[in-house]
Amino acid sequence: MKTYKNLYPKLCSFKNLELAFRKASKGKSKKFYVIEFKKNLKQNLLDLKKELEWETYRPSKLTKFTIRDPKTRLIRKSIFKDRIVHHAVVNILDPIYEPRFIADNFANRINKGTIAAIKRFDKLLKKVTKNGSEINNAKHKSMIKGYVLKADIRKFFDSVDQTKLIEMLRRKIKDEKVIWLIIKILKNFDSKIKGMPLGNMTSQFFANVYLNDLDQFIKRRLKAKNYLRYVDDFVILHESKEKLEEYKDKIEKYLMNLKLELHPDKSKIFPLYKGVDFLGFKVFYSHKRARKRNVSHFKRRLEKLKKSYV
C-alpha cells in the first residue's frame, strides 16, 4: 500500500489556503463574515498559515441549530476561518483517497450526488429485471422478479468512532502533523470519543473514508454487483430474496467492527414491483416520482426565495 509523507507543508502553503478560501466562500460572497475576511485577505491567510505551521491553531466552538429537510436534524456549524482549514485539509487528502473509493459511492464527490445516484439506481433496477423482460411478460406487477435491500446506518455521524477513523487514516497518511490537525478538528465536538459534526465539510469527506471499508467488503468479499451508497443510505438489488437476507446478516456482523449498526426500522428487503423510496424519490421500473413531503419542502423553499426578491 502506498503511503504519504511530508504533506503538511503543502497543506499550510499560501496557495492551498487561498484555494481553500475560494471554495469556502463559493456562493457566499455577500455574507458578512466573507466580506470581513476578504478585507484583509492576504494578512488573514498569512496569520492562519502561521497558526498551522507553528501548531498553535485551535478551532472555535461550533454553532448549533436545527433544520427540517424533511426530518429534523441537528447541525453544528464552524466559523468561516475553520471552514477554510477544513477545505485546506480535504484539498490535500481528496486526491489520495478518491482513487480508492468505489464508483458506486455517490456522496460528496465530483460528478456524483443524488441525481447521479438515482440514475444509477434506475440502471441497476433495469439490469436486475432483465431490461424489463420480467415486467413485459408479467400479467400482474406482483409477478415481477427481483428484490432490494434498502438500508440505513443508524445515527451514523454521531456514531463514528474517532479512534477507529484515525487508525484508518494512518494506514496511508504518515505525516503526524496532518494527523495532529485532523485530531484537532475531530475533537472539536460534543464527544471526544465518537461522532462528527454534520455541518463540517471534513465530516462529509471522512464519512467516505470511514465507510470505504464497508464498500470494499460488500463489493469484494460479498461480491454484490448491484450495490450503491449515498452517505449512510445504501441499496443492494438481487434476483434472490434469500441472497439479500444473507448479505444483510453478514453486513450487520461486519458493521460491528466499525462500531456501527443498521437502523432496524429502516433496513428492509422489498420486492421491486412495489417501488423503492430512495433519496427523496419513489422509484419504479417505468417511472419515478418525488415523495409528497419532498414536494412540500420544495414549495416552502420556493416561497422563501420569492419573498427574498420582494
Short mmCIF file of C-alpha atoms in Angstrom, two decimals:
data_model
loop_
_atom_site.label_atom_id
_atom_site.label_comp_id
_atom_site.label_asym_id
_atom_site.label_seq_id
_atom_site.Cartn_x
_atom_site.Cartn_y
_atom_site.Cartn_z
CA MET A 1 0.00 0.00 0.00
CA LYS A 2 1.33 3.39 -0.98
CA THR A 3 1.75 5.82 1.92
CA TYR A 4 2.20 9.59 2.00
CA LYS A 5 4.66 11.67 4.00
CA ASN A 6 5.58 15.36 4.19
CA LEU A 7 2.08 16.57 3.29
CA TYR A 8 1.85 19.29 5.92
CA PRO A 9 3.97 21.95 4.15
CA LYS A 10 1.67 21.72 1.12
CA LEU A 11 -1.40 21.83 3.35
CA CYS A 12 -0.14 25.03 5.04
CA SER A 13 1.01 26.70 1.83
CA PHE A 14 -0.45 30.08 0.96
CA LYS A 15 -1.54 28.69 -2.41
CA ASN A 16 -3.57 25.91 -0.77
CA LEU A 17 -5.10 28.26 1.82
CA GLU A 18 -6.06 30.71 -0.93
CA LEU A 19 -7.76 27.89 -2.85
CA ALA A 20 -9.47 26.78 0.37
CA PHE A 21 -10.76 30.33 0.89
CA ARG A 22 -12.25 30.39 -2.61
CA LYS A 23 -14.00 27.07 -2.04
CA ALA A 24 -15.27 28.04 1.41
CA SER A 25 -16.64 31.36 0.12
CA LYS A 26 -18.24 29.95 -3.03
CA GLY A 27 -21.86 31.10 -3.19
CA LYS A 28 -21.39 33.15 -0.01
CA SER A 29 -19.66 36.28 -1.35
CA LYS A 30 -22.35 38.55 0.12
CA LYS A 31 -22.18 37.03 3.60
CA PHE A 32 -20.87 39.45 6.22
CA TYR A 33 -18.20 37.06 7.51
CA VAL A 34 -16.80 36.54 3.99
CA ILE A 35 -16.75 40.27 3.27
CA GLU A 36 -14.93 40.93 6.57
CA PHE A 37 -12.36 38.18 5.99
CA LYS A 38 -11.75 39.38 2.44
CA LYS A 39 -10.99 42.97 3.53
CA ASN A 40 -7.57 41.79 4.75
CA LEU A 41 -7.46 38.53 2.83
CA LYS A 42 -3.71 38.20 2.39
CA GLN A 43 -2.89 39.01 6.01
CA ASN A 44 -5.68 36.80 7.34
CA LEU A 45 -4.40 33.87 5.29
CA LEU A 46 -0.81 34.54 6.36
CA ASP A 47 -1.91 34.60 10.01
CA LEU A 48 -3.75 31.32 9.53
CA LYS A 49 -0.72 29.86 7.77
CA LYS A 50 1.45 30.78 10.76
CA GLU A 51 -1.02 29.21 13.22
CA LEU A 52 -0.95 25.97 11.27
CA GLU A 53 2.83 25.92 10.80
CA TRP A 54 3.50 26.62 14.48
CA GLU A 55 0.75 24.21 15.53
CA THR A 56 -0.99 26.88 17.59
CA TYR A 57 -4.23 26.58 15.60
CA ARG A 58 -7.31 25.89 17.71
CA PRO A 59 -10.78 25.53 16.14
CA SER A 60 -13.53 27.72 17.59
CA LYS A 61 -16.65 26.43 19.31
CA LEU A 62 -19.33 25.11 16.97
CA THR A 63 -22.66 26.87 16.50
CA LYS A 64 -25.70 24.60 16.81
CA PHE A 65 -29.02 24.89 15.00
CA THR A 66 -31.73 22.59 13.66
CA ILE A 67 -33.14 22.20 10.16
CA ARG A 68 -36.05 20.23 8.70
CA ASP A 69 -35.03 18.50 5.47
CA PRO A 70 -37.68 17.00 5.80
CA LYS A 71 -36.87 15.43 9.18
CA THR A 72 -35.37 17.48 11.99
CA ARG A 73 -31.57 17.39 12.09
CA LEU A 74 -29.11 19.00 14.49
CA ILE A 75 -26.42 20.85 12.54
CA ARG A 76 -23.16 22.02 14.08
CA LYS A 77 -21.54 24.82 12.11
CA SER A 78 -17.92 26.00 12.21
CA ILE A 79 -16.86 29.63 11.88
CA PHE A 80 -15.61 30.73 8.46
CA LYS A 81 -11.92 30.60 9.36
CA ASP A 82 -12.26 26.97 10.46
CA ARG A 83 -14.13 26.13 7.26
CA ILE A 84 -11.11 27.38 5.31
CA VAL A 85 -8.95 24.94 7.28
CA HIS A 86 -11.40 22.12 6.51
CA HIS A 87 -11.13 22.79 2.78
CA ALA A 88 -7.35 23.01 3.06
CA VAL A 89 -7.27 19.53 4.63
CA VAL A 90 -9.61 17.99 2.05
CA ASN A 91 -7.68 19.64 -0.81
CA ILE A 92 -4.67 17.55 0.22
CA LEU A 93 -6.39 14.31 1.21
CA ASP A 94 -9.02 14.00 -1.53
CA PRO A 95 -6.55 13.21 -4.38
CA ILE A 96 -5.10 10.45 -2.19
CA TYR A 97 -8.40 8.78 -1.30
CA GLU A 98 -10.59 9.46 -4.34
CA PRO A 99 -8.99 6.66 -6.46
CA ARG A 100 -9.67 4.21 -3.61
CA PHE A 101 -13.40 4.89 -3.44
CA ILE A 102 -15.75 2.63 -5.38
CA ALA A 103 -17.56 4.08 -8.40
CA ASP A 104 -20.95 3.48 -6.76
CA ASN A 105 -20.26 5.75 -3.78
CA PHE A 106 -22.28 8.84 -4.73
CA ALA A 107 -21.91 11.14 -1.72
CA ASN A 108 -19.84 14.34 -1.63
CA ARG A 109 -17.80 13.62 -4.75
CA ILE A 110 -17.30 15.46 -8.02
CA ASN A 111 -19.76 14.39 -10.75
CA LYS A 112 -21.75 12.33 -8.24
CA GLY A 113 -24.65 13.41 -6.00
CA THR A 114 -28.31 12.46 -5.60
CA ILE A 115 -29.37 12.79 -9.25
CA ALA A 116 -26.47 10.62 -10.44
CA ALA A 117 -27.31 8.10 -7.70
CA ILE A 118 -30.96 7.90 -8.80
CA LYS A 119 -29.89 7.40 -12.44
CA ARG A 120 -27.52 4.62 -11.40
CA PHE A 121 -30.22 3.01 -9.24
CA ASP A 122 -32.57 3.11 -12.23
CA LYS A 123 -29.93 1.35 -14.34
CA LEU A 124 -29.42 -1.35 -11.70
CA LEU A 125 -33.19 -1.80 -11.44
CA LYS A 126 -33.46 -2.45 -15.17
CA LYS A 127 -30.47 -4.79 -15.01
CA VAL A 128 -31.97 -6.93 -12.23
CA THR A 129 -35.35 -7.07 -14.01
CA LYS A 130 -33.52 -8.06 -17.22
CA ASN A 131 -34.22 -4.76 -19.00
CA GLY A 132 -37.93 -5.07 -18.44
CA SER A 133 -38.50 -8.61 -19.69
CA GLU A 134 -39.88 -9.60 -16.29
CA ILE A 135 -42.28 -6.65 -16.41
CA ASN A 136 -43.33 -7.03 -20.03
CA ASN A 137 -44.06 -10.73 -19.62
CA ALA A 138 -45.80 -10.43 -16.25
CA LYS A 139 -49.60 -10.49 -16.22
CA HIS A 140 -49.56 -8.73 -12.87
CA LYS A 141 -46.90 -6.50 -11.38
CA SER A 142 -46.62 -8.77 -8.32
CA MET A 143 -45.15 -11.40 -10.67
CA ILE A 144 -42.13 -9.18 -11.34
CA LYS A 145 -38.96 -10.77 -10.02
CA GLY A 146 -36.23 -9.03 -8.09
CA TYR A 147 -35.72 -7.58 -4.62
CA VAL A 148 -33.88 -4.72 -2.98
CA LEU A 149 -32.18 -4.44 0.38
CA LYS A 150 -32.65 -0.81 1.36
CA ALA A 151 -30.57 0.03 4.43
CA ASP A 152 -29.78 2.95 6.70
CA ILE A 153 -26.84 3.12 9.11
CA ARG A 154 -28.25 4.18 12.45
CA LYS A 155 -27.11 7.63 13.70
CA PHE A 156 -24.02 7.39 11.54
CA PHE A 157 -22.44 10.81 12.12
CA ASP A 158 -22.97 10.57 15.88
CA SER A 159 -21.58 7.03 15.97
CA VAL A 160 -18.29 7.27 14.05
CA ASP A 161 -15.52 6.05 16.33
CA GLN A 162 -12.85 8.75 16.23
CA THR A 163 -10.01 6.42 17.23
CA LYS A 164 -11.03 3.95 14.51
CA LEU A 165 -11.14 6.76 11.94
CA ILE A 166 -7.64 7.94 12.89
CA GLU A 167 -6.39 4.34 12.59
CA MET A 168 -7.84 4.19 9.07
CA LEU A 169 -6.23 7.48 8.08
CA ARG A 170 -2.86 6.40 9.47
CA ARG A 171 -2.78 3.47 7.04
CA LYS A 172 -1.93 5.92 4.27
CA ILE A 173 -1.10 9.24 5.95
CA LYS A 174 2.35 9.04 7.57
CA ASP A 175 2.62 12.75 8.33
CA GLU A 176 1.93 13.19 12.05
CA LYS A 177 1.34 16.92 11.70
CA VAL A 178 -1.55 16.24 9.33
CA ILE A 179 -2.87 13.68 11.82
CA TRP A 180 -2.49 16.27 14.63
CA LEU A 181 -4.65 18.74 12.69
CA ILE A 182 -7.30 16.12 11.90
CA ILE A 183 -7.48 15.18 15.58
CA LYS A 184 -7.96 18.87 16.47
CA ILE A 185 -10.89 19.05 14.06
CA LEU A 186 -12.45 15.79 15.27
CA LYS A 187 -12.12 16.61 18.96
CA ASN A 188 -13.93 19.92 18.46
CA PHE A 189 -17.21 18.11 19.09
CA ASP A 190 -19.59 17.33 21.97
CA SER A 191 -17.97 13.93 22.40
CA LYS A 192 -14.19 13.47 22.31
CA ILE A 193 -14.59 9.75 21.61
CA LYS A 194 -17.15 9.33 18.85
CA GLY A 195 -19.12 11.35 16.34
CA MET A 196 -18.51 14.09 13.79
CA PRO A 197 -20.42 17.37 13.31
CA LEU A 198 -22.89 17.02 10.45
CA GLY A 199 -22.24 20.57 9.22
CA ASN A 200 -18.49 20.22 8.68
CA MET A 201 -17.13 19.64 5.19
CA THR A 202 -14.44 17.38 6.68
CA SER A 203 -17.16 15.19 8.19
CA GLN A 204 -18.60 14.53 4.73
CA PHE A 205 -15.15 13.55 3.45
CA PHE A 206 -14.26 11.43 6.49
CA ALA A 207 -17.62 9.65 6.14
CA ASN A 208 -16.44 8.31 2.78
CA VAL A 209 -13.10 7.26 4.27
CA TYR A 210 -14.80 5.51 7.20
CA LEU A 211 -17.36 3.68 5.06
CA ASN A 212 -14.93 2.75 2.28
CA ASP A 213 -14.07 -0.41 4.22
CA LEU A 214 -17.76 -1.33 4.15
CA ASP A 215 -17.95 -0.59 0.42
CA GLN A 216 -14.93 -2.81 -0.26
CA PHE A 217 -16.36 -5.59 1.92
CA ILE A 218 -19.67 -5.57 0.07
CA LYS A 219 -18.16 -5.34 -3.42
CA ARG A 220 -15.10 -7.61 -2.99
CA ARG A 221 -15.94 -10.06 -0.20
CA LEU A 222 -19.68 -10.42 -0.72
CA LYS A 223 -19.31 -9.77 -4.45
CA ALA A 224 -22.58 -7.83 -4.51
CA LYS A 225 -22.65 -6.35 -8.01
CA ASN A 226 -25.75 -4.19 -7.73
CA TYR A 227 -24.75 -2.02 -4.76
CA LEU A 228 -24.68 1.73 -4.35
CA ARG A 229 -24.32 4.05 -1.39
CA TYR A 230 -25.15 7.67 -0.62
CA VAL A 231 -23.65 8.69 2.75
CA ASP A 232 -25.34 6.40 5.31
CA ASP A 233 -28.03 5.04 2.96
CA PHE A 234 -27.33 2.12 0.65
CA VAL A 235 -29.16 -0.35 -1.55
CA ILE A 236 -28.36 -3.78 -2.96
CA LEU A 237 -30.52 -5.28 -5.71
CA HIS A 238 -30.69 -9.00 -6.47
CA GLU A 239 -32.95 -11.57 -8.10
CA SER A 240 -32.95 -13.63 -4.89
CA LYS A 241 -34.52 -12.51 -1.62
CA GLU A 242 -32.58 -15.23 0.20
CA LYS A 243 -29.28 -13.85 -1.11
CA LEU A 244 -30.16 -10.38 0.15
CA GLU A 245 -31.02 -11.82 3.57
CA GLU A 246 -27.58 -13.45 3.58
CA TYR A 247 -25.96 -10.12 2.62
CA LYS A 248 -27.87 -8.28 5.33
CA ASP A 249 -26.78 -10.72 8.02
CA LYS A 250 -23.11 -10.50 7.00
CA ILE A 251 -23.21 -6.71 6.71
CA GLU A 252 -24.68 -6.39 10.21
CA LYS A 253 -21.84 -8.51 11.59
CA TYR A 254 -19.21 -6.54 9.65
CA LEU A 255 -20.56 -3.20 10.87
CA MET A 256 -19.80 -4.27 14.43
CA ASN A 257 -16.10 -3.90 13.51
CA LEU A 258 -16.82 -0.26 12.66
CA LYS A 259 -18.94 0.18 15.82
CA LEU A 260 -21.98 0.87 13.66
CA GLU A 261 -25.35 -0.80 13.18
CA LEU A 262 -28.20 -0.84 10.70
CA HIS A 263 -31.35 1.00 11.65
CA PRO A 264 -33.82 -1.82 12.46
CA ASP A 265 -36.86 0.04 11.11
CA LYS A 266 -35.20 1.49 8.01
CA SER A 267 -33.28 -1.55 6.80
CA LYS A 268 -35.63 -3.93 5.00
CA ILE A 269 -35.88 -6.18 1.94
CA PHE A 270 -38.67 -5.33 -0.53
CA PRO A 271 -39.89 -6.79 -3.84
CA LEU A 272 -39.01 -4.38 -6.66
CA TYR A 273 -42.54 -4.26 -8.05
CA LYS A 274 -43.59 -2.15 -5.04
CA GLY A 275 -41.18 0.63 -5.95
CA VAL A 276 -38.35 1.85 -3.74
CA ASP A 277 -38.11 5.01 -1.63
CA PHE A 278 -34.59 6.29 -2.26
CA LEU A 279 -33.08 9.77 -1.84
CA GLY A 280 -36.40 11.59 -1.95
CA PHE A 281 -37.93 9.64 -4.84
CA LYS A 282 -40.22 6.67 -5.20
CA VAL A 283 -38.51 4.69 -7.97
CA PHE A 284 -40.44 2.23 -10.14
CA TYR A 285 -39.28 0.45 -13.28
CA SER A 286 -41.23 2.68 -15.64
CA HIS A 287 -41.11 5.99 -13.79
CA LYS A 288 -40.01 7.95 -10.75
CA ARG A 289 -41.92 10.40 -8.61
CA ALA A 290 -40.88 12.78 -5.86
CA ARG A 291 -42.27 11.88 -2.47
CA LYS A 292 -45.04 14.23 -1.31
CA ARG A 293 -43.07 15.52 1.66
CA ASN A 294 -40.21 16.50 -0.66
CA VAL A 295 -42.59 18.38 -2.95
CA SER A 296 -43.97 20.26 0.07
CA HIS A 297 -40.42 21.04 1.19
CA PHE A 298 -39.57 22.37 -2.27
CA LYS A 299 -42.67 24.58 -2.29
CA ARG A 300 -41.71 26.07 1.09
CA ARG A 301 -38.22 26.86 -0.17
CA LEU A 302 -39.65 28.41 -3.35
CA GLU A 303 -41.91 30.71 -1.30
CA LYS A 304 -38.92 31.83 0.77
CA LEU A 305 -37.00 32.63 -2.42
CA LYS A 306 -39.92 34.65 -3.79
CA LYS A 307 -40.13 36.70 -0.58
CA SER A 308 -36.40 37.41 -0.68
CA TYR A 309 -36.81 39.17 -4.03
CA VAL A 310 -39.74 41.36 -2.94
#
